[in-house]
Short mmCIF file of C-alpha atoms and ligand atoms in Angstrom, two decimals:
data_model
loop_
_atom_site.label_atom_id
_atom_site.label_comp_id
_atom_site.label_asym_id
_atom_site.label_seq_id
_atom_site.Cartn_x
_atom_site.Cartn_y
_atom_site.Cartn_z
CA MET U 23 -0.45 -1.03 -3.01
CA THR U 24 -0.47 2.62 -2.24
CA ASP U 25 -2.30 3.71 0.88
CA ILE U 26 -3.96 6.96 -0.15
CA SER U 27 -4.87 7.73 3.46
CA MET U 28 -1.22 8.38 4.33
CA HIS U 29 -0.24 12.02 4.64
CA LEU U 30 2.24 13.37 2.15
CA ASN U 31 5.81 13.66 3.35
CA THR U 32 7.97 16.67 2.52
CA ASP U 33 9.49 14.94 -0.50
CA GLU U 34 6.05 14.28 -1.94
CA ILE U 35 4.94 17.84 -1.32
CA GLU U 36 8.01 18.98 -3.20
CA LEU U 37 7.12 16.67 -6.07
CA TRP U 38 3.60 18.06 -6.08
CA ALA U 39 4.90 21.62 -6.26
CA GLN U 40 6.91 20.56 -9.32
CA GLY U 41 3.91 18.85 -10.91
CA LEU U 42 5.49 15.41 -10.48
CA LEU U 43 3.33 13.85 -7.77
CA PRO U 44 1.77 10.50 -8.78
CA ALA U 45 -2.00 10.59 -9.25
CA ALA U 46 -2.65 8.28 -6.29
CA ARG U 47 -0.98 10.71 -3.91
CA ALA U 48 -2.58 13.74 -5.56
CA MET U 49 -5.93 12.14 -4.73
CA HIS U 50 -5.03 12.18 -1.06
CA LEU U 51 -3.98 15.80 -1.35
CA ALA U 52 -7.35 16.67 -2.87
CA ASP U 53 -9.07 15.06 0.13
CA CYS U 54 -6.84 16.11 2.99
CA SER U 55 -6.99 19.66 4.33
CA LEU U 56 -3.86 19.10 6.43
CA CYS U 57 -1.78 18.19 3.39
CA ARG U 58 -3.30 21.00 1.33
CA VAL U 59 -2.14 23.53 3.92
CA GLU U 60 1.35 22.03 3.88
CA ALA U 61 1.44 21.89 0.09
CA GLU U 62 0.27 25.48 -0.30
CA ARG U 63 2.95 26.64 2.11
CA GLU U 64 5.62 24.67 0.28
CA ARG U 65 4.47 25.99 -3.10
CA LYS U 66 4.68 29.58 -1.87
CA VAL U 67 8.20 28.98 -0.58
CA ILE U 68 9.24 27.50 -3.92
CA LEU U 69 7.65 30.39 -5.82
CA GLN U 70 9.61 32.81 -3.68
CA LEU U 71 12.84 30.85 -4.11
CA VAL U 72 12.64 30.70 -7.89
CA GLN U 73 12.22 34.46 -7.98
CA LEU U 74 15.48 35.00 -6.11
CA PRO U 75 18.43 35.17 -8.52
CA LYS U 76 20.80 33.40 -6.12
CA PHE U 77 18.46 30.40 -5.88
CA ALA U 78 17.87 30.10 -9.61
CA PRO U 79 20.52 27.84 -11.21
CA SER U 80 19.31 28.90 -14.63
CA ALA U 81 16.47 30.79 -16.24
CA GLY U 82 15.32 27.54 -17.82
CA PHE U 83 14.90 25.83 -14.46
CA ALA U 84 12.81 28.66 -13.02
CA ASP U 85 10.66 28.78 -16.15
CA ARG U 86 9.98 25.04 -15.97
CA VAL U 87 9.03 25.18 -12.29
CA MET U 88 6.80 28.21 -12.81
CA ALA U 89 5.08 26.61 -15.81
CA GLN U 90 4.36 23.43 -13.88
CA VAL U 91 3.10 25.29 -10.84
CA LYS U 92 0.70 27.27 -13.01
CA VAL U 93 -0.56 24.15 -14.77
CA HIS U 94 -1.23 22.29 -11.54
CA ALA U 95 -2.66 25.11 -9.46
CA PRO U 96 -5.16 27.07 -11.54
CA SER U 97 -6.60 29.60 -9.11
CA GLY U 98 -6.49 27.14 -6.22
CA ASP U 99 -9.07 24.76 -7.61
CA TRP U 100 -8.49 21.43 -5.81
CA THR U 101 -11.35 19.54 -7.38
CA ALA U 102 -9.79 19.31 -10.83
ZN1 ZN O 7 -2.87 14.26 4.40
#
């Protein structure tokens, strides 16, 4: 049983930024302002990293990450 009241750890925030976070944990994120702040910060870091050539292993990887980030964060709407 997943305890949705538990805060996300850094691994889970990373998964969220990649669009891979399980729905049960995403529900906590939608409810928890602390985790939202952490997740937003992590997402911004990732967005910056993928734009740096030395951190991009391949154009395909950056494109996939960017596509997922866009799909999961449409204009910062957390209620969706
Ligand atoms: Zn939390």
